[in-house]
Each structure stands twice: as C-alpha cells, then as structure tokens.
C-alpha cells in the first residue's frame, strides 16, 4: 500500500556543472521520497543546490555546462507505471513537463513572456497538453483565474505582465502550473519577494489545490517560518548535500546538524528582542582545510545570551528622545496623475503619500511597514527629493528640503543616502566595485587624492566583511548578499548622517539577512546614523526598529513603539499584517502541525 502512495523517488542524484577551471557538484548524491498529498520543504541558502535539484527533476538543466551524471528520478504515474526521468527522451519529458509535473518559478516577471497577455500564456499551456478548443481553453483559463483569486478575472485575461502587481503575476504562474492538474508541483521560492498577506493567501491557495487534487508539492525556500506552516517533511541542503531530513516537528524541535540550528536561529524572533541575530557561524565554522567544524551549541544557548532587557531599551529611548528631531515630516503629500482630459489637465490622481506627519530622532531606527502599493517607497524617495512632493514640508536639521532647488539639494545628498531594494540594478555593471564606491566620493570632493580614496574604499569593504581583493571585481561576480553589502559600503563612503534602507534585505537568505541586519545595527551604533527602515517583513522591522509606522493606501494607519504595536495592535489592518507573519516559534509550529493533522483526518 505504501508503495502505491509514492509519487517521486530521487535516488543518489548527482548534477554537475563544468566550468573552465573545475567541475562543480551542485547536487551531490542526494536521496528523498515524495508521497501523494505530501509537501516536502527543501531549505538552505543560495548555492546549497535547492533550485538545481528542482531543475534536475524537471530536466531543465542547461547542457552545457550542466549535466545529471548519476542517480535516478523515478516518477510513479497514477496509472501505476513508473518512469525514470533521467532515462527518457526529451519529447517524452515534454509530455510530462507541465502536464504531470509543473513548476512555479521564483521570479514571475522573468518567467512570463512580456509580449503576450496573461490569459494567452495560460491558454497556450492548456491547448498544448489537452485536446480542447480555443473557446474551452479560454473559459478554463478564466475559471483558473477565479480559482487563484485574481481580481477581475476577465480583465486579467487581457492584461500584460507589466500591468499587474508581483503577487498577481505569481497567481498567474500558479494558474498556469495548475492548468493541467499536475500530480507534482514544484514551487521554487514562489513567495520570497511578496508581502506577508499576499504570501499567506498564495500558501493557502496551494494547500487548497493540493487537498482537491491529492498533489505532491516540493516547496523550495530559505524561510523556515513558511516551511513550518506548509510542509510535512523537511530536507535541509548545504553545499549540494542533504545534511538533515525528517518530519517538520523533528527538525524544528530537535535539529541535529549545526547548519539547521543556524538557519533556525537566524530568523528574527517575534517574542523577544535581541542585541544581534545569531548567524550560521555561531553553530559551525570552516577550518583552514575547508572542513566543517561543528560547535556543540543549542539554539536556546546562543539566543539566550543575546536578549535585550526592557530596562536597557527604556534607557536608550529616554536618552534618544531627549534630543531635537533630526527630521520632521509635516503633512507630506505625493500624488501621481492617473488620467488627463484632452487639454492635458489631470482629472484623476493616485494619492501615494497622503498627508503624512512624523518626526525622527538622531540615532533612531524608524520602521516603515505595509503591503506593496501602500506608499512606503514613495515616502522614502520623496523625503530624499528623488520624487517631488505635492504639498507639506520635509525639515532636515532646520531646513525645509521641499523648497530647495536641485542645485541646492546637491549639498544635502552627501548627508542623506538610500540603500535600494535590488542591489544588482543599483550598481553599474560596467564599473568595478571599487570604482562604484569611489565615484560619489569624487563628485562630493571627499578626501584629496585618488590614493586616499582607494584606501578609504578598501577600509569600507573590510568594514562590511569583504576584502581588498574585491576592489577590482564587477557586480556580476558577487552573490546577492555581497552586492547588498557593497551598496551599504557605497552609502557609507560619503559619511552620511541619515540613511533610508528600502527593502534592503527582502530578497536575501535568512543567514545573509541576519549578517546584513547585524552590520546595519553595528554601523548605527558606531557612526550614530539615523535610519528609516522600509520593509514588508514585520519580524525584520520589529528586530531593527525603535518605533514603527504602519502605512496603508498612502496614510499612516498606526505609529508607536515597535514592540507595543506588535504586542497590542490597534487597527484591524495591522492585526491582519501580524497574523499573516509565518510563525517560526516552536509553540506556533506545534499548533500548526496539530491543525494540519486534524484537517487530514
């Protein structure tokens, strides 16, 4: 009976990539089994082999440079036949791909074709695998759009990818993956860059579709909170190997491998406030030979030493709020034209920032949270005058920035910096990292000679845990976390006083995110920076922020002490955001697993 329940068996799988210098085993001798109606969470950092595992199952490894060199991937069909996916021809695989085994990719914008409408792309998947007419395929597509809860499904059918939000694009991808009612769904980081509320809806949707179709899900992510809520079993990967696998409860309540302990501890806890976040290095270290050394510590031991007392926090706030505000935002308004009449006069506007007022004090971190489209980023950019405001005042150290010309504003740019969400697009691919950091120093006349500037850049790179050897490298040679650290070094080059971090850790692994957040706090304490920290991840904002502003539709929904808002939210909107946070605490996981068991009964 058990055997009939097995859907996919991966046995001793090895996937290699050949470079000029070496052979990289991206997936190194891994084995696991997926059953019908079961969800396996595959977790690990970037480069651990998670995505290569999923692409190997789909037979989408680009050859050259990649190749499956060993192992079996046995797919057990509903009819009772079994097939080894590594042995069948490309045309046979094409018959299974999208039909029996479907995949949702991490980045919906790059996996949807920009020149076709969303409806057209889902229709194509249906007509390719099913014998139906165009009219039937269209009706089925609109029904799928309703099922994935896309607003206005008929209008969405004719919309192009650039006309809809990230969460909506991800739902189109889910509709496409579900169009042929696959037996296996592979989801590769499908919710990484989404708001917690959108993420919650998408996870619930996937669970509902799984229940209806008894589908097996391989869910790839670096967010253990999501795994706790969704998965039955967990596979932990590190450098191409499986270091630990077992039931969700076993892995979370009693992790055996130091890497798993590190991943669990990296996530900002919601029930306590820490001096800094633990990282993987608190549980394991790589020695000179490159071998792994395990440090025999439990998560509780490491986290317990880092807790900030309420008294400590109260004292810091007393000292900070005794000062004059460094920035005062008064009745700020930023509107974008939506419609114009035939004479060019604006007849309809989007109120992106609508009458916002707050103060921020020297050395404070002010968190700014809310869903996509609530006005967080527009507010940040308006404060820096990267977008012009339509009303109100931005008073920085006694000067109203909104009255300055762009020439006058230039001298303030040195003091006020921004770290953008996407480090890749904010670095010039043609400039070496050293040049990118030196360029603003030249513009603002910082230091007297190129030699001094170069020394300062190397000093800054070391400050963000990088080395002199990175000075002459280009952005594409670095990982996402390293690029983000380069952007932080570039922001520091001008000795700013005020920094806006715009979703600067949202796309990073939890372990890299922990390092970047620790670095930002360390730099704040050392250089007495003031931060506005923009994020849709409430757990990250709660860890970073002294006070928090919750935004909704351009207005401030709620403002106050970060712990106070989390523990006692006043508005329904804030309560909804907090409920949607994936829970990584053990007690919550226990409750989630119990609820899941009950549902299955």
PDB file of N, CA and C in Angstrom, residues 42-48 50-51 54 103-108 170 186-194 199 202-203 206 218-224 226-227 506-510:
ATOM      1  N   UNK A  42      12.192  22.001   0.912  1.00  0.00           N
ATOM      2  CA  UNK A  42      13.653  21.905   0.716  1.00  0.00           C
ATOM      3  C   UNK A  42      14.243  23.256   1.109  1.00  0.00           C
ATOM      4  N   UNK A  43      15.068  23.277   2.156  1.00  0.00           N
ATOM      5  CA  UNK A  43      15.593  24.552   2.661  1.00  0.00           C
ATOM      6  C   UNK A  43      17.118  24.578   2.607  1.00  0.00           C
ATOM      7  N   UNK A  44      17.644  25.799   2.579  1.00  0.00           N
ATOM      8  CA  UNK A  44      19.088  26.016   2.526  1.00  0.00           C
ATOM      9  C   UNK A  44      19.340  27.384   1.944  1.00  0.00           C
ATOM     10  N   UNK A  45      20.593  27.814   1.997  1.00  0.00           N
ATOM     11  CA  UNK A  45      20.930  29.151   1.486  1.00  0.00           C
ATOM     12  C   UNK A  45      21.117  29.109  -0.027  1.00  0.00           C
ATOM     13  N   UNK A  46      21.338  30.294  -0.621  1.00  0.00           N
ATOM     14  CA  UNK A  46      21.696  30.362  -2.044  1.00  0.00           C
ATOM     15  C   UNK A  46      22.956  29.533  -2.251  1.00  0.00           C
ATOM     16  N   UNK A  47      22.960  28.744  -3.322  1.00  0.00           N
ATOM     17  CA  UNK A  47      24.152  27.940  -3.601  1.00  0.00           C
ATOM     18  C   UNK A  47      24.143  26.590  -2.913  1.00  0.00           C
ATOM     19  N   UNK A  48      23.056  26.278  -2.183  1.00  0.00           N
ATOM     20  CA  UNK A  48      23.033  24.987  -1.480  1.00  0.00           C
ATOM     21  C   UNK A  48      22.587  23.850  -2.404  1.00  0.00           C
ATOM     22  N   UNK A  50      19.331  23.793  -3.897  1.00  0.00           N
ATOM     23  CA  UNK A  50      17.863  23.608  -3.881  1.00  0.00           C
ATOM     24  C   UNK A  50      17.265  23.717  -5.284  1.00  0.00           C
ATOM     25  N   UNK A  51      17.574  24.850  -5.947  1.00  0.00           N
ATOM     26  CA  UNK A  51      16.965  25.089  -7.266  1.00  0.00           C
ATOM     27  C   UNK A  51      17.481  24.105  -8.300  1.00  0.00           C
ATOM     28  N   UNK A  54      15.459  21.010  -8.136  1.00  0.00           N
ATOM     29  CA  UNK A  54      14.148  21.119  -8.795  1.00  0.00           C
ATOM     30  C   UNK A  54      14.299  21.119 -10.318  1.00  0.00           C
ATOM     31  N   UNK A 103       5.874  23.463 -12.570  1.00  0.00           N
ATOM     32  CA  UNK A 103       6.797  24.238 -11.732  1.00  0.00           C
ATOM     33  C   UNK A 103       6.400  25.710 -11.697  1.00  0.00           C
ATOM     34  N   UNK A 104       6.491  26.294 -10.499  1.00  0.00           N
ATOM     35  CA  UNK A 104       6.309  27.743 -10.339  1.00  0.00           C
ATOM     36  C   UNK A 104       7.694  28.299 -10.037  1.00  0.00           C
ATOM     37  N   UNK A 105       8.141  29.225 -10.879  1.00  0.00           N
ATOM     38  CA  UNK A 105       9.499  29.750 -10.707  1.00  0.00           C
ATOM     39  C   UNK A 105       9.525  30.917  -9.721  1.00  0.00           C
ATOM     40  N   UNK A 106      10.750  31.225  -9.275  1.00  0.00           N
ATOM     41  CA  UNK A 106      10.937  32.255  -8.246  1.00  0.00           C
ATOM     42  C   UNK A 106      10.522  33.641  -8.728  1.00  0.00           C
ATOM     43  N   UNK A 107      10.904  33.986  -9.936  1.00  0.00           N
ATOM     44  CA  UNK A 107      10.706  35.358 -10.404  1.00  0.00           C
ATOM     45  C   UNK A 107       9.642  35.374 -11.495  1.00  0.00           C
ATOM     46  N   UNK A 108       8.398  35.722 -11.152  1.00  0.00           N
ATOM     47  CA  UNK A 108       7.321  35.623 -12.154  1.00  0.00           C
ATOM     48  C   UNK A 108       7.504  36.570 -13.330  1.00  0.00           C
ATOM     49  N   UNK A 170       2.399  36.239  -9.711  1.00  0.00           N
ATOM     50  CA  UNK A 170       2.663  34.935  -9.118  1.00  0.00           C
ATOM     51  C   UNK A 170       1.418  34.048  -9.184  1.00  0.00           C
ATOM     52  N   UNK A 186       6.230  21.726  -8.289  1.00  0.00           N
ATOM     53  CA  UNK A 186       7.497  22.195  -7.718  1.00  0.00           C
ATOM     54  C   UNK A 186       7.410  23.713  -7.618  1.00  0.00           C
ATOM     55  N   UNK A 187       7.545  24.232  -6.401  1.00  0.00           N
ATOM     56  CA  UNK A 187       7.448  25.687  -6.184  1.00  0.00           C
ATOM     57  C   UNK A 187       8.817  26.192  -5.712  1.00  0.00           C
ATOM     58  N   UNK A 188       9.494  26.950  -6.582  1.00  0.00           N
ATOM     59  CA  UNK A 188      10.843  27.432  -6.261  1.00  0.00           C
ATOM     60  C   UNK A 188      10.769  28.858  -5.725  1.00  0.00           C
ATOM     61  N   UNK A 189      10.855  29.015  -4.416  1.00  0.00           N
ATOM     62  CA  UNK A 189      10.809  30.331  -3.748  1.00  0.00           C
ATOM     63  C   UNK A 189       9.652  31.177  -4.279  1.00  0.00           C
ATOM     64  N   UNK A 190       8.418  30.655  -4.335  1.00  0.00           N
ATOM     65  CA  UNK A 190       7.350  31.405  -5.013  1.00  0.00           C
ATOM     66  C   UNK A 190       6.861  32.620  -4.243  1.00  0.00           C
ATOM     67  N   UNK A 191       7.249  32.753  -2.975  1.00  0.00           N
ATOM     68  CA  UNK A 191       6.704  33.878  -2.188  1.00  0.00           C
ATOM     69  C   UNK A 191       7.789  34.793  -1.630  1.00  0.00           C
ATOM     70  N   UNK A 192       9.047  34.631  -2.085  1.00  0.00           N
ATOM     71  CA  UNK A 192      10.171  35.347  -1.463  1.00  0.00           C
ATOM     72  C   UNK A 192       9.984  36.857  -1.406  1.00  0.00           C
ATOM     73  N   UNK A 193       9.607  37.471  -2.523  1.00  0.00           N
ATOM     74  CA  UNK A 193       9.567  38.941  -2.520  1.00  0.00           C
ATOM     75  C   UNK A 193       8.145  39.490  -2.331  1.00  0.00           C
ATOM     76  N   UNK A 194       7.241  38.656  -1.812  1.00  0.00           N
ATOM     77  CA  UNK A 194       5.853  39.106  -1.673  1.00  0.00           C
ATOM     78  C   UNK A 194       5.545  39.573  -0.253  1.00  0.00           C
ATOM     79  N   UNK A 199       1.540  36.551   0.545  1.00  0.00           N
ATOM     80  CA  UNK A 199       2.197  35.255   0.744  1.00  0.00           C
ATOM     81  C   UNK A 199       1.247  34.272   1.419  1.00  0.00           C
ATOM     82  N   UNK A 202      -1.355  33.024  -1.001  1.00  0.00           N
ATOM     83  CA  UNK A 202      -0.805  32.101  -2.001  1.00  0.00           C
ATOM     84  C   UNK A 202      -0.516  30.731  -1.378  1.00  0.00           C
ATOM     85  N   UNK A 203      -0.009  30.723  -0.144  1.00  0.00           N
ATOM     86  CA  UNK A 203       0.259  29.445   0.532  1.00  0.00           C
ATOM     87  C   UNK A 203      -1.053  28.693   0.808  1.00  0.00           C
ATOM     88  N   UNK A 206      -2.282  27.197  -2.438  1.00  0.00           N
ATOM     89  CA  UNK A 206      -1.548  25.981  -2.820  1.00  0.00           C
ATOM     90  C   UNK A 206      -2.011  24.773  -1.991  1.00  0.00           C
ATOM     91  N   UNK A 218       6.831  19.910  -3.913  1.00  0.00           N
ATOM     92  CA  UNK A 218       8.210  20.181  -3.483  1.00  0.00           C
ATOM     93  C   UNK A 218       8.306  21.690  -3.330  1.00  0.00           C
ATOM     94  N   UNK A 219       8.450  22.158  -2.103  1.00  0.00           N
ATOM     95  CA  UNK A 219       8.440  23.610  -1.852  1.00  0.00           C
ATOM     96  C   UNK A 219       9.845  24.045  -1.453  1.00  0.00           C
ATOM     97  N   UNK A 220      10.466  24.862  -2.320  1.00  0.00           N
ATOM     98  CA  UNK A 220      11.845  25.278  -2.094  1.00  0.00           C
ATOM     99  C   UNK A 220      11.860  26.687  -1.521  1.00  0.00           C
ATOM    100  N   UNK A 221      12.548  26.868  -0.416  1.00  0.00           N
ATOM    101  CA  UNK A 221      12.567  28.197   0.217  1.00  0.00           C
ATOM    102  C   UNK A 221      13.749  28.312   1.166  1.00  0.00           C
ATOM    103  N   UNK A 222      14.077  29.562   1.568  1.00  0.00           N
ATOM    104  CA  UNK A 222      15.057  29.719   2.659  1.00  0.00           C
ATOM    105  C   UNK A 222      14.358  30.200   3.923  1.00  0.00           C
ATOM    106  N   UNK A 223      13.016  30.316   3.860  1.00  0.00           N
ATOM    107  CA  UNK A 223      12.260  30.835   5.003  1.00  0.00           C
ATOM    108  C   UNK A 223      11.658  29.679   5.804  1.00  0.00           C
ATOM    109  N   UNK A 224      12.249  29.412   6.965  1.00  0.00           N
ATOM    110  CA  UNK A 224      11.795  28.274   7.771  1.00  0.00           C
ATOM    111  C   UNK A 224      10.408  28.491   8.367  1.00  0.00           C
ATOM    112  N   UNK A 226       7.863  29.713   6.737  1.00  0.00           N
ATOM    113  CA  UNK A 226       6.947  29.232   5.692  1.00  0.00           C
ATOM    114  C   UNK A 226       6.908  27.705   5.692  1.00  0.00           C
ATOM    115  N   UNK A 227       8.091  27.078   5.815  1.00  0.00           N
ATOM    116  CA  UNK A 227       8.174  25.611   5.830  1.00  0.00           C
ATOM    117  C   UNK A 227       7.357  25.045   6.985  1.00  0.00           C
ATOM    118  N   UNK A 506      15.050  42.192   1.631  1.00  0.00           N
ATOM    119  CA  UNK A 506      13.873  41.352   1.354  1.00  0.00           C
ATOM    120  C   UNK A 506      14.182  40.149   0.472  1.00  0.00           C
ATOM    121  N   UNK A 507      15.200  40.245  -0.389  1.00  0.00           N
ATOM    122  CA  UNK A 507      15.456  39.113  -1.288  1.00  0.00           C
ATOM    123  C   UNK A 507      16.641  38.263  -0.845  1.00  0.00           C
ATOM    124  N   UNK A 508      17.112  38.448   0.396  1.00  0.00           N
ATOM    125  CA  UNK A 508      18.300  37.728   0.856  1.00  0.00           C
ATOM    126  C   UNK A 508      17.929  36.482   1.658  1.00  0.00           C
ATOM    127  N   UNK A 509      18.834  35.500   1.655  1.00  0.00           N
ATOM    128  CA  UNK A 509      18.676  34.327   2.524  1.00  0.00           C
ATOM    129  C   UNK A 509      18.614  34.770   3.975  1.00  0.00           C
ATOM    130  N   UNK A 510      17.961  33.955   4.824  1.00  0.00           N
ATOM    131  CA  UNK A 510      17.854  34.347   6.240  1.00  0.00           C
ATOM    132  C   UNK A 510      19.218  34.529   6.892  1.00  0.00           C
TER     133      UNK A 510
END
